[in-house]
GROMACS .gro file of C-alpha atoms in nm:
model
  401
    1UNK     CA    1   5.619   5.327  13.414
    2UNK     CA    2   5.693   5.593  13.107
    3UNK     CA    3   6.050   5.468  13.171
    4UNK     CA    4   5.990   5.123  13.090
    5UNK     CA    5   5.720   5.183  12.779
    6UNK     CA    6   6.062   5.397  12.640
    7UNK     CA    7   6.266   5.126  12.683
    8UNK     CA    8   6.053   4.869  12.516
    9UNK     CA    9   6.099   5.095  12.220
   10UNK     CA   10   6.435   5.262  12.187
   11UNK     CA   11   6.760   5.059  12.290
   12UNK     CA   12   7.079   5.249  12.311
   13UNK     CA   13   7.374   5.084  12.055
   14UNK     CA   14   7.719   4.990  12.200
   15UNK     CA   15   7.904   5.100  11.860
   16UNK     CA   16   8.265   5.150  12.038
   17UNK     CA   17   8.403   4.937  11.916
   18UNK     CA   18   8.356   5.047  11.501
   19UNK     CA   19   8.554   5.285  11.608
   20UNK     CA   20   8.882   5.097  11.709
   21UNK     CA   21   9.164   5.388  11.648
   22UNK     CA   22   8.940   5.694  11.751
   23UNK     CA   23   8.962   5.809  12.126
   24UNK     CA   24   8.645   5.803  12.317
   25UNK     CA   25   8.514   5.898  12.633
   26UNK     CA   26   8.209   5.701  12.779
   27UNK     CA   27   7.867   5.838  12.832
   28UNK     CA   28   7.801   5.967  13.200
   29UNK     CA   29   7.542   5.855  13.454
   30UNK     CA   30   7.607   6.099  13.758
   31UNK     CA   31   7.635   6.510  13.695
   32UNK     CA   32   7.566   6.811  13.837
   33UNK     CA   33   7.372   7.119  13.706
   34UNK     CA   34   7.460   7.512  13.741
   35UNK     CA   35   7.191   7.763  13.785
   36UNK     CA   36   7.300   8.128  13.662
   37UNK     CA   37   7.445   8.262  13.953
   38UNK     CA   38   7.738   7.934  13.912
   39UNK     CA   39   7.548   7.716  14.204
   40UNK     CA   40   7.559   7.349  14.144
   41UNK     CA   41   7.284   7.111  14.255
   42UNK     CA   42   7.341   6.750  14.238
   43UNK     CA   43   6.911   6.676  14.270
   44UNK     CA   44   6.617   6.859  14.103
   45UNK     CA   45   6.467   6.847  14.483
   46UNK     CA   46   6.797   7.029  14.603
   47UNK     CA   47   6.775   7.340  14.404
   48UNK     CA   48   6.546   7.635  14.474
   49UNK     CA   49   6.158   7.662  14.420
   50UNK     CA   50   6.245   7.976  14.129
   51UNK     CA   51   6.508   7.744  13.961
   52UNK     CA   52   6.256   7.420  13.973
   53UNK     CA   53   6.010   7.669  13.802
   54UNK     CA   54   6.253   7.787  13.522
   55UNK     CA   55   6.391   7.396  13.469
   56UNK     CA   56   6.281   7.059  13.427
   57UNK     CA   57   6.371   6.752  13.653
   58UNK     CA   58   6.502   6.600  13.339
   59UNK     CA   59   6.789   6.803  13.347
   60UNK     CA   60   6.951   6.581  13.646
   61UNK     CA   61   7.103   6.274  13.639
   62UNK     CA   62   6.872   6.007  13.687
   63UNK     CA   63   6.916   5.784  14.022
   64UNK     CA   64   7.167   5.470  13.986
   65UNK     CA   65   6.881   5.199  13.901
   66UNK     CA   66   6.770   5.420  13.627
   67UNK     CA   67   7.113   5.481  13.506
   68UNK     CA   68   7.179   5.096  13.509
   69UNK     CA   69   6.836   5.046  13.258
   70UNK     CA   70   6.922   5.313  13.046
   71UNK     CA   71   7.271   5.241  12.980
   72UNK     CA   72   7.425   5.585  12.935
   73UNK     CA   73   7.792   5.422  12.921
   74UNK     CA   74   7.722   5.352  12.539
   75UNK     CA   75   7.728   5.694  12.432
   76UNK     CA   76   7.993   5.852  12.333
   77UNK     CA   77   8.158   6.156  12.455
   78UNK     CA   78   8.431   6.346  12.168
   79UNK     CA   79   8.670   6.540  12.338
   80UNK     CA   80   8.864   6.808  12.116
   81UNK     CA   81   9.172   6.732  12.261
   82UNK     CA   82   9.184   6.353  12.240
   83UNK     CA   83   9.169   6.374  11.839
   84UNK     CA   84   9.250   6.700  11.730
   85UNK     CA   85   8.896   6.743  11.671
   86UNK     CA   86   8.537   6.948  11.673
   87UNK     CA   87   8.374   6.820  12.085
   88UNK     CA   88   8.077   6.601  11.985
   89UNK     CA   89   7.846   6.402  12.151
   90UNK     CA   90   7.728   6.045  11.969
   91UNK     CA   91   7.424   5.847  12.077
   92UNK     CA   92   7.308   5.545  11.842
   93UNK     CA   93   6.938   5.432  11.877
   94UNK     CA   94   6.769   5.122  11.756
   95UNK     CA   95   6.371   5.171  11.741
   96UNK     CA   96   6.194   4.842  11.831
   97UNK     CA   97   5.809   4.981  11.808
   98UNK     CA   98   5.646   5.321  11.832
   99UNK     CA   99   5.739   5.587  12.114
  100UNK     CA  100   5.454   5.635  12.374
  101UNK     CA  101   5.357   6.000  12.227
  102UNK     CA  102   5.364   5.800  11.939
  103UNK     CA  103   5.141   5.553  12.048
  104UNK     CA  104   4.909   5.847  12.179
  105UNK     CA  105   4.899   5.991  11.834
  106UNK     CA  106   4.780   5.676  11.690
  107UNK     CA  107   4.534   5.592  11.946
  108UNK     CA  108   4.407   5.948  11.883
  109UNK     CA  109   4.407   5.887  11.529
  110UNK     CA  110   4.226   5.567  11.558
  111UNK     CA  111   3.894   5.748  11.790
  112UNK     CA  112   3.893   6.051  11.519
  113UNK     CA  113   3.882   5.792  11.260
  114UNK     CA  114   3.625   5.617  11.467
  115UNK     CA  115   3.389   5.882  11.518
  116UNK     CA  116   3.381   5.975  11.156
  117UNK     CA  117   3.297   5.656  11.078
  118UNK     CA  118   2.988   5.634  11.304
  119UNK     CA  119   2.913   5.996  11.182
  120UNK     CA  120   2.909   5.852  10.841
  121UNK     CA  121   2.690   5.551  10.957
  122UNK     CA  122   2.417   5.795  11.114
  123UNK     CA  123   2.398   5.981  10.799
  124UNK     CA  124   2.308   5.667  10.609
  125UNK     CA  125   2.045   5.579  10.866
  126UNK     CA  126   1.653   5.631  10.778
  127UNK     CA  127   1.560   5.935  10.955
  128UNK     CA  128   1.254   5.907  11.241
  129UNK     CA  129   0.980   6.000  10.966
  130UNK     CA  130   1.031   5.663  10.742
  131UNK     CA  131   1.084   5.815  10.406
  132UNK     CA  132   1.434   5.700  10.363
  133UNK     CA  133   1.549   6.041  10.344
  134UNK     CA  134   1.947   6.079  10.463
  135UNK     CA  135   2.006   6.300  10.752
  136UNK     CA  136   2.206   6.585  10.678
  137UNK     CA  137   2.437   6.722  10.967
  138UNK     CA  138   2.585   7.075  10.975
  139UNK     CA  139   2.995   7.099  10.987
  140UNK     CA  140   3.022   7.243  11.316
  141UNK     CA  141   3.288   7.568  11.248
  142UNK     CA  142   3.533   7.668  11.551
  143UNK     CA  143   3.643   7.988  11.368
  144UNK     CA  144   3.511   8.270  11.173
  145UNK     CA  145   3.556   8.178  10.792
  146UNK     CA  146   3.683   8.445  10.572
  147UNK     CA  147   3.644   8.484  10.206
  148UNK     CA  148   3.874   8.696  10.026
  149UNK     CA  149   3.738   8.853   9.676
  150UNK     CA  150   3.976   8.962   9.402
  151UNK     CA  151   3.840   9.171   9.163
  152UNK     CA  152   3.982   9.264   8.816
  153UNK     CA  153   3.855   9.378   8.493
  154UNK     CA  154   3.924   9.121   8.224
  155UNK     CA  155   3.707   9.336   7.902
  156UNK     CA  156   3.631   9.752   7.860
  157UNK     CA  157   3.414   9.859   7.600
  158UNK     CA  158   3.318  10.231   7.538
  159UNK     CA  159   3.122  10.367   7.322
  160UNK     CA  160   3.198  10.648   7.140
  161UNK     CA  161   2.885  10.965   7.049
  162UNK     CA  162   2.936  11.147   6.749
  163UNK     CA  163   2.678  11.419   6.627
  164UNK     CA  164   2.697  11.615   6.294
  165UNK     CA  165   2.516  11.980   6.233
  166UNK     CA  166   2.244  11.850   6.151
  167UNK     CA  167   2.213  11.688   6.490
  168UNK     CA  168   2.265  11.306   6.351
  169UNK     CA  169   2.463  11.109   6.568
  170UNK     CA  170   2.665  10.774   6.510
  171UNK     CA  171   2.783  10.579   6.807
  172UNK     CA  172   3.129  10.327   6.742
  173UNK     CA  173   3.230  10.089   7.024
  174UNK     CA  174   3.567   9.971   7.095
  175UNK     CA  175   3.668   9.653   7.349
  176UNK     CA  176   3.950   9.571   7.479
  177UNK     CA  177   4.032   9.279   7.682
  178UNK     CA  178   4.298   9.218   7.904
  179UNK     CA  179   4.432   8.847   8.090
  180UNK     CA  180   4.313   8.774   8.412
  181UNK     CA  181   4.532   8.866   8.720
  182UNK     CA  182   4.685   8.532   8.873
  183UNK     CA  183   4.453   8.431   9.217
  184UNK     CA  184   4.564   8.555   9.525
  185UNK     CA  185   4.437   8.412   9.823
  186UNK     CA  186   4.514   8.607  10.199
  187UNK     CA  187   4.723   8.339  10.431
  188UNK     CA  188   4.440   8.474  10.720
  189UNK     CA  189   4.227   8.252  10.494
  190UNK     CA  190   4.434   7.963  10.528
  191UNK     CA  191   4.456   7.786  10.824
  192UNK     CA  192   4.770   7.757  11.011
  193UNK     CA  193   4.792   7.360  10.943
  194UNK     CA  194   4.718   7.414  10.562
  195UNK     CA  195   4.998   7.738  10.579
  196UNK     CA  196   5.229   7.461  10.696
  197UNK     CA  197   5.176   7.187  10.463
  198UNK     CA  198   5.203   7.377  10.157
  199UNK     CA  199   5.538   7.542  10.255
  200UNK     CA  200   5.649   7.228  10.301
  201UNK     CA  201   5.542   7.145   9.959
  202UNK     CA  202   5.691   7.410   9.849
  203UNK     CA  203   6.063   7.333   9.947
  204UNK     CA  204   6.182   7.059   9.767
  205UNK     CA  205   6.539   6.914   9.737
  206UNK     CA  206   6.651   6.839   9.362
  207UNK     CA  207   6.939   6.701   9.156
  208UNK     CA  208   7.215   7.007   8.985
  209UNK     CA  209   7.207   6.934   8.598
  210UNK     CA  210   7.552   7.072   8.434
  211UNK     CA  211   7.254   7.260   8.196
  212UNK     CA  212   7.103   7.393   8.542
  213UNK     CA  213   7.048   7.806   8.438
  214UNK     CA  214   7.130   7.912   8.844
  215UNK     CA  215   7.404   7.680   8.841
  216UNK     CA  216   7.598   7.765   8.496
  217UNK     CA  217   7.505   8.125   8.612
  218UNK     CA  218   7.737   8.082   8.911
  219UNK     CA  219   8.033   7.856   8.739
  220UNK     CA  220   8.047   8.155   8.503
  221UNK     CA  221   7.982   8.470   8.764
  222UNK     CA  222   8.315   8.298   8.933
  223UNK     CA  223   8.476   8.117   8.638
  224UNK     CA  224   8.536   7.824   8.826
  225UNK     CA  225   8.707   7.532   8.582
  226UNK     CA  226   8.924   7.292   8.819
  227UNK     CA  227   8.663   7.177   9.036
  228UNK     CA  228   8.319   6.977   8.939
  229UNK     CA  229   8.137   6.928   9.291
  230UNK     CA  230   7.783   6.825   9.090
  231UNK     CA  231   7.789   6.448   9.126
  232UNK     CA  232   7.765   6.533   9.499
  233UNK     CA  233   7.543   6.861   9.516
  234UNK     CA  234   7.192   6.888   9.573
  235UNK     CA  235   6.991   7.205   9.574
  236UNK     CA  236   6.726   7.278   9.814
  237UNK     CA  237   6.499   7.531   9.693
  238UNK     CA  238   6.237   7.676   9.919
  239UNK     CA  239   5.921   7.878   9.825
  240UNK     CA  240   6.091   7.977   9.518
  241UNK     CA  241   6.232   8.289   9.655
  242UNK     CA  242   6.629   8.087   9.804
  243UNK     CA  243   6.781   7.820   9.632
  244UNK     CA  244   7.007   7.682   9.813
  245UNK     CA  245   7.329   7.417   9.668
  246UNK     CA  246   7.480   7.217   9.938
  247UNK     CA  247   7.755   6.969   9.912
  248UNK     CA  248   7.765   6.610  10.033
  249UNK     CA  249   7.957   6.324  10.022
  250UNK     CA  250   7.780   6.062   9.838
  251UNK     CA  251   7.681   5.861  10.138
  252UNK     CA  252   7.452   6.146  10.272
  253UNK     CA  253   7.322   6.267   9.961
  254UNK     CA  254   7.188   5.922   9.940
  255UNK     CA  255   7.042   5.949  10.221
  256UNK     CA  256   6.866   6.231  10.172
  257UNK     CA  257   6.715   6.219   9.789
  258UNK     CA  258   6.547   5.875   9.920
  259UNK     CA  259   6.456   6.086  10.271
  260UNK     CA  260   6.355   6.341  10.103
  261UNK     CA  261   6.017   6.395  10.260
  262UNK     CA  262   6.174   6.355  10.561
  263UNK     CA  263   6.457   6.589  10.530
  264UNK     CA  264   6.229   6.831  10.382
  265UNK     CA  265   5.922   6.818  10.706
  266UNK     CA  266   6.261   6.857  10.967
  267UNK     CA  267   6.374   7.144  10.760
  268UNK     CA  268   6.733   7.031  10.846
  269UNK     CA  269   7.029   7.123  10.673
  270UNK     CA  270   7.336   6.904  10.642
  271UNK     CA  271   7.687   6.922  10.415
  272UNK     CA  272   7.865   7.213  10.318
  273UNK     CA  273   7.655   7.500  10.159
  274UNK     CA  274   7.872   7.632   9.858
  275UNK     CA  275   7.602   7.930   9.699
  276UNK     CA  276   7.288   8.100   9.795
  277UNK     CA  277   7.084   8.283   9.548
  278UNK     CA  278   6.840   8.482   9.645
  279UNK     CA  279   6.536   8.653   9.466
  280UNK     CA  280   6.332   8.868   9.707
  281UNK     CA  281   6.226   9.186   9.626
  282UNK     CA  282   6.275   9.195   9.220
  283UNK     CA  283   6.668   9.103   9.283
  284UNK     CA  284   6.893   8.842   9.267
  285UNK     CA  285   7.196   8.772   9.479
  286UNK     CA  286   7.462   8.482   9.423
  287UNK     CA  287   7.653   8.438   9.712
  288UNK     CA  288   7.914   8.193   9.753
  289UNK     CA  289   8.090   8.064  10.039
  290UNK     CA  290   8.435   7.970  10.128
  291UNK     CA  291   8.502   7.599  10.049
  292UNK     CA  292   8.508   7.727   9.651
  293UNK     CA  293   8.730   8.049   9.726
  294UNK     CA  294   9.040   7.825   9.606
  295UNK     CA  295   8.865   7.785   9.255
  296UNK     CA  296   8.718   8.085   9.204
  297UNK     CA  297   8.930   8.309   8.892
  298UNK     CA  298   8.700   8.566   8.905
  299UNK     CA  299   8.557   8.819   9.150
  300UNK     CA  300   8.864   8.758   9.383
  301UNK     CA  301   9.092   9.048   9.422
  302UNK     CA  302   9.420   9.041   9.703
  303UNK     CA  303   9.372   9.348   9.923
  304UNK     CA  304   9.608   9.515  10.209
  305UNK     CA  305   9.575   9.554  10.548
  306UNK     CA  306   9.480   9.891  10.507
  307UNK     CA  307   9.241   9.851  10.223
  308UNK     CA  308   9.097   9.575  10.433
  309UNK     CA  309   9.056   9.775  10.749
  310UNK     CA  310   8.873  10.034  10.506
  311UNK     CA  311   8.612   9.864  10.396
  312UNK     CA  312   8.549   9.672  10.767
  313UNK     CA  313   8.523  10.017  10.910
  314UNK     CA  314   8.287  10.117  10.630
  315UNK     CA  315   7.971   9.966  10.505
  316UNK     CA  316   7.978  10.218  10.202
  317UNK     CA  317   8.292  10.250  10.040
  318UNK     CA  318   8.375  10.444   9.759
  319UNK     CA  319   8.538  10.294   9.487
  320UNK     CA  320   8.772  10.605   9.472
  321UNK     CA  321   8.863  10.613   9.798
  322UNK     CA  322   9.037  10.287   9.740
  323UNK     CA  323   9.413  10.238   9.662
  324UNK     CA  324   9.502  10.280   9.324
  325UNK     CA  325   9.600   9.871   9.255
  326UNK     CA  326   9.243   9.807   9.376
  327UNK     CA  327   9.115  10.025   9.177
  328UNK     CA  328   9.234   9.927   8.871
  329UNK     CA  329   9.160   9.567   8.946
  330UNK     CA  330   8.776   9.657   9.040
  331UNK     CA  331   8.733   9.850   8.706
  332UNK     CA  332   8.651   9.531   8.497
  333UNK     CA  333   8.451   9.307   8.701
  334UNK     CA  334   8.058   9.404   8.625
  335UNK     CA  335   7.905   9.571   8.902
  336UNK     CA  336   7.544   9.443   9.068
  337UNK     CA  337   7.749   9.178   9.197
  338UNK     CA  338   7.958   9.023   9.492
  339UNK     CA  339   8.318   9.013   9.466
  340UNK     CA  340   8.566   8.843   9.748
  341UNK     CA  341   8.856   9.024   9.922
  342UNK     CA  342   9.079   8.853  10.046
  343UNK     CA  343   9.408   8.948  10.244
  344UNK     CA  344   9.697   8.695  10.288
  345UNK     CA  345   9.992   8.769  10.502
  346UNK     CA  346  10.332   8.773  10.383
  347UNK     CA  347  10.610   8.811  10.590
  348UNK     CA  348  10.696   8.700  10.991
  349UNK     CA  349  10.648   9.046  11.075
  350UNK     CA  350  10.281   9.061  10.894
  351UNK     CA  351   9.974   9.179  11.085
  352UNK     CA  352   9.753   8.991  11.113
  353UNK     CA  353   9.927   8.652  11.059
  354UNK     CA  354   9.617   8.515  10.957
  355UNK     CA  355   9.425   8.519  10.613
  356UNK     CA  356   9.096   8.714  10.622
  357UNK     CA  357   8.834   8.719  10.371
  358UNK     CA  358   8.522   8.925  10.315
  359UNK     CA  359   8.298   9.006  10.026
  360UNK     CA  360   8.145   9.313   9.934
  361UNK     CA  361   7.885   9.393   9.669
  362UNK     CA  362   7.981   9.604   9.384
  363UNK     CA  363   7.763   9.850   9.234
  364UNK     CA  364   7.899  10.103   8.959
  365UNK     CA  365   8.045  10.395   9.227
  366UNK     CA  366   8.073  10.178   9.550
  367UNK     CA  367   8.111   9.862   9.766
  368UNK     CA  368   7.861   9.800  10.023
  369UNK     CA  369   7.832   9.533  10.277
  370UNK     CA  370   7.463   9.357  10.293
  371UNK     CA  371   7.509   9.056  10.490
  372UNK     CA  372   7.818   9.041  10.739
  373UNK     CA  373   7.670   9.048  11.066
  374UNK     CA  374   7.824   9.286  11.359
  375UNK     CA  375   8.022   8.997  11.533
  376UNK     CA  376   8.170   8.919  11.238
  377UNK     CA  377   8.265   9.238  11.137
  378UNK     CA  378   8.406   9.309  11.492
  379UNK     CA  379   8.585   8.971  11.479
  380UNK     CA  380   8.810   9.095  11.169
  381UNK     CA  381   8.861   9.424  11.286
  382UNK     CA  382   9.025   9.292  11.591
  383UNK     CA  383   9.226   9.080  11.397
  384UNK     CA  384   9.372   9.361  11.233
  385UNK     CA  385   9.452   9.513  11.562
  386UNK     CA  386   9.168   9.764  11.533
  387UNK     CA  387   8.914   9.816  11.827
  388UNK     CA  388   8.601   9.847  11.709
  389UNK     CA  389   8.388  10.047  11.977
  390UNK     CA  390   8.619  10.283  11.920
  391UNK     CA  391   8.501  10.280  11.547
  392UNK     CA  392   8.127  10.269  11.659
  393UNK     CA  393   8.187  10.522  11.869
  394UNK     CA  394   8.316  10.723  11.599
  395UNK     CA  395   7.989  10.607  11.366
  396UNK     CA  396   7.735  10.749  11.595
  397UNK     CA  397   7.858  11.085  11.659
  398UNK     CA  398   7.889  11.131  11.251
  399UNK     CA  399   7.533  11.009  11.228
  400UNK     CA  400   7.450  11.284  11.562
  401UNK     CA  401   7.647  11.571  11.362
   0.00000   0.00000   0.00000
């Protein structure tokens, strides 16, 4: 019954054929699903009570007259092999009325609206006693209410006792006023809904003007002149702590400045993000990412192999411990800032035969690493041929010494 209310709603798209020299697979109707100890089950009534506990039935493929309704040959299966491509999965809807949780919503909607009405109705009826009066119904409260009090002194006036030998005394008063702290209100008085909504209020996304301060700050920090990506960035700032610029072809960031309620309630982010600035804590970072790395002419220094292995094994790292080129070419750049290192092999016999690049921050006396995450930082220490429990290992008995 569900089955058939979906169906009256969504319709899977046959779009195979817009895509005449691209190699696809068809969608599948019949599969089997693995439990964790690698035990296939073709039905949800074949597998185990624990696994039906952990799982839903959904999971399985559905029998062959449901497969036949739904019409899982129209979606497309992207093999990386077939294209020389990323493995995706494609799966075009048309919506021909609401969904049934949809339609639950609204019919909920509709009785709240309903009742509120008739509450409103009562009110406006005479009461029993004739005399027209309107009767006047309590809000009925589910949870404690809280009131937060902030208290500040806006005016202080003192007064000041003087008295002479001959016991006269004069009084002079001073005041002084000060500007009233801004209002801040406890989120435990907000309710979780109201928490909600005014984040999402919050995050907004909003056309890059060439005059935008954030963005000249960051076409400056990394002197970038042979590349203009602003007729198809957007930036997406969020509770005024990250900004966030993001780069789109002009297609999606269409889609997404006239969506933009949308894009901002499902808090997802598409396109390539080219900088991050953020300003938590009193500071601000700029961080950029790799697709401007070939523009940058500033804060990008070539490094060695064993420079490079240096600072991966280290998330401090003295300046002077560096080699002497490096040195010399980190003297200039300003420090409280991130500069990019990146090492490029030269040679057959060069190891590794692959370009790595990392950024540190740069403060007056060292480099230290803030945001690479452990996997990372493993990942390029392998690459250099360099095992890296065995430099974790190493870590932890300097930190027991």
């Amino acid at each position: 019954m569900l089955m058939s209310i979906f169906l009256e709603a969504v319709e899977l798209v046959d779009v195979k054929n817009r895509l005449p020299d691209f190699h696809v697979r068809p969608g599948m109707s019949k599969w089997k699903v693995m439990s964790q100890g690698l035990v296939f089950y073709d039905t949800f009534d074949s597998s185990p009570l624990w696994f039906q506990k952990e799982n839903e039935d959904s999971l399985f493929a559905p029998t062959e007259e449901e497969a036949s309704i739904l019409n899982l040959e129209r979606c497309l299966r992207v093999m990386p092999h077939d294209n020389d491509t990323g493995g995706f999965f494609v799966a075009v809807f048309t919506k021909w009325g609401p969904c049934p949780w949809q339609k639950q919503e609204e019919e909920a909607m509709e009785t709240e609206a309903a009742v509120k009405q008739e509450a409103n109705d009562d009110e406006k009826k005479p009461d029993a006693t004739g005399d027209g009066a309107e009767k006047k119904k309590k809000c009925p409260y589910t949870l404690p209410i809280r009131v937060d009090v902030n208290v500040c002194c806006s005016e202080i006036e003192w007064v000041t006792e003087v008295t002479d030998e001959s016991l006269k005394s004069t009084e002079t008063s001073e005041t002084s006023q000060f500007d009233l702290s801004p209002m801040k209100i406890s989120k435990s008085c907000i309710p979780n809904w109201l928490q909600k909504k005014l984040q999402e209020q919050a995050c907004r996304y909003e056309e890059v003007k060439p005059t935008d301060s954030e963005w000249v700050t960051y076409r400056d920090m990394f002197d970038l002149k042979k590349v203009n990506p602003l007729p198809n960035m957007l930036k997406y700032v969020q509770d005024g702590k990250y900004t966030l610029f993001y780069f789109y072809n002009q297609s999606v960031k269409a889609l997404i400045r006239f969506n933009s309620d949308v894009a901002r309630k499902s808090k997802a982010q598409c396109g390539g993000m080219l900088m991050m600035r953020c300003a938590e804590g009193g500071k601000t970072d700029v961080k950029s990412t790799m697709p401007v790395i070939q523009f940058m002419n500033k804060r990008l220094i070539s490094v060695t192999r064993v420079d490079l292995v240096h600072m991966l094994e280290n998330k401090e790292v003295v300046i002077k411990d560096l080699s002497d080129k490096l040195q010399k070419e980190l003297e200039p750049i300003p420090a409280n800032g991130p500069v990019y290192f990146i090492y490029e092999p030269k040679g057959k016999n060069a190891d590794p035969k692959c370009a790595i690049v990392i950024w540190r921050d740069k403060f007056p006396l060292f480099l230290k690493d803030e945001f690479y995450t452990r996997s990372e930082r493993q990942h390029c220490l392998r690459l250099c041929g360099v095992d890296p429990d065995i430099v974790e290992a190493e870590e932890e008995e300097e930190a027991m010494e």
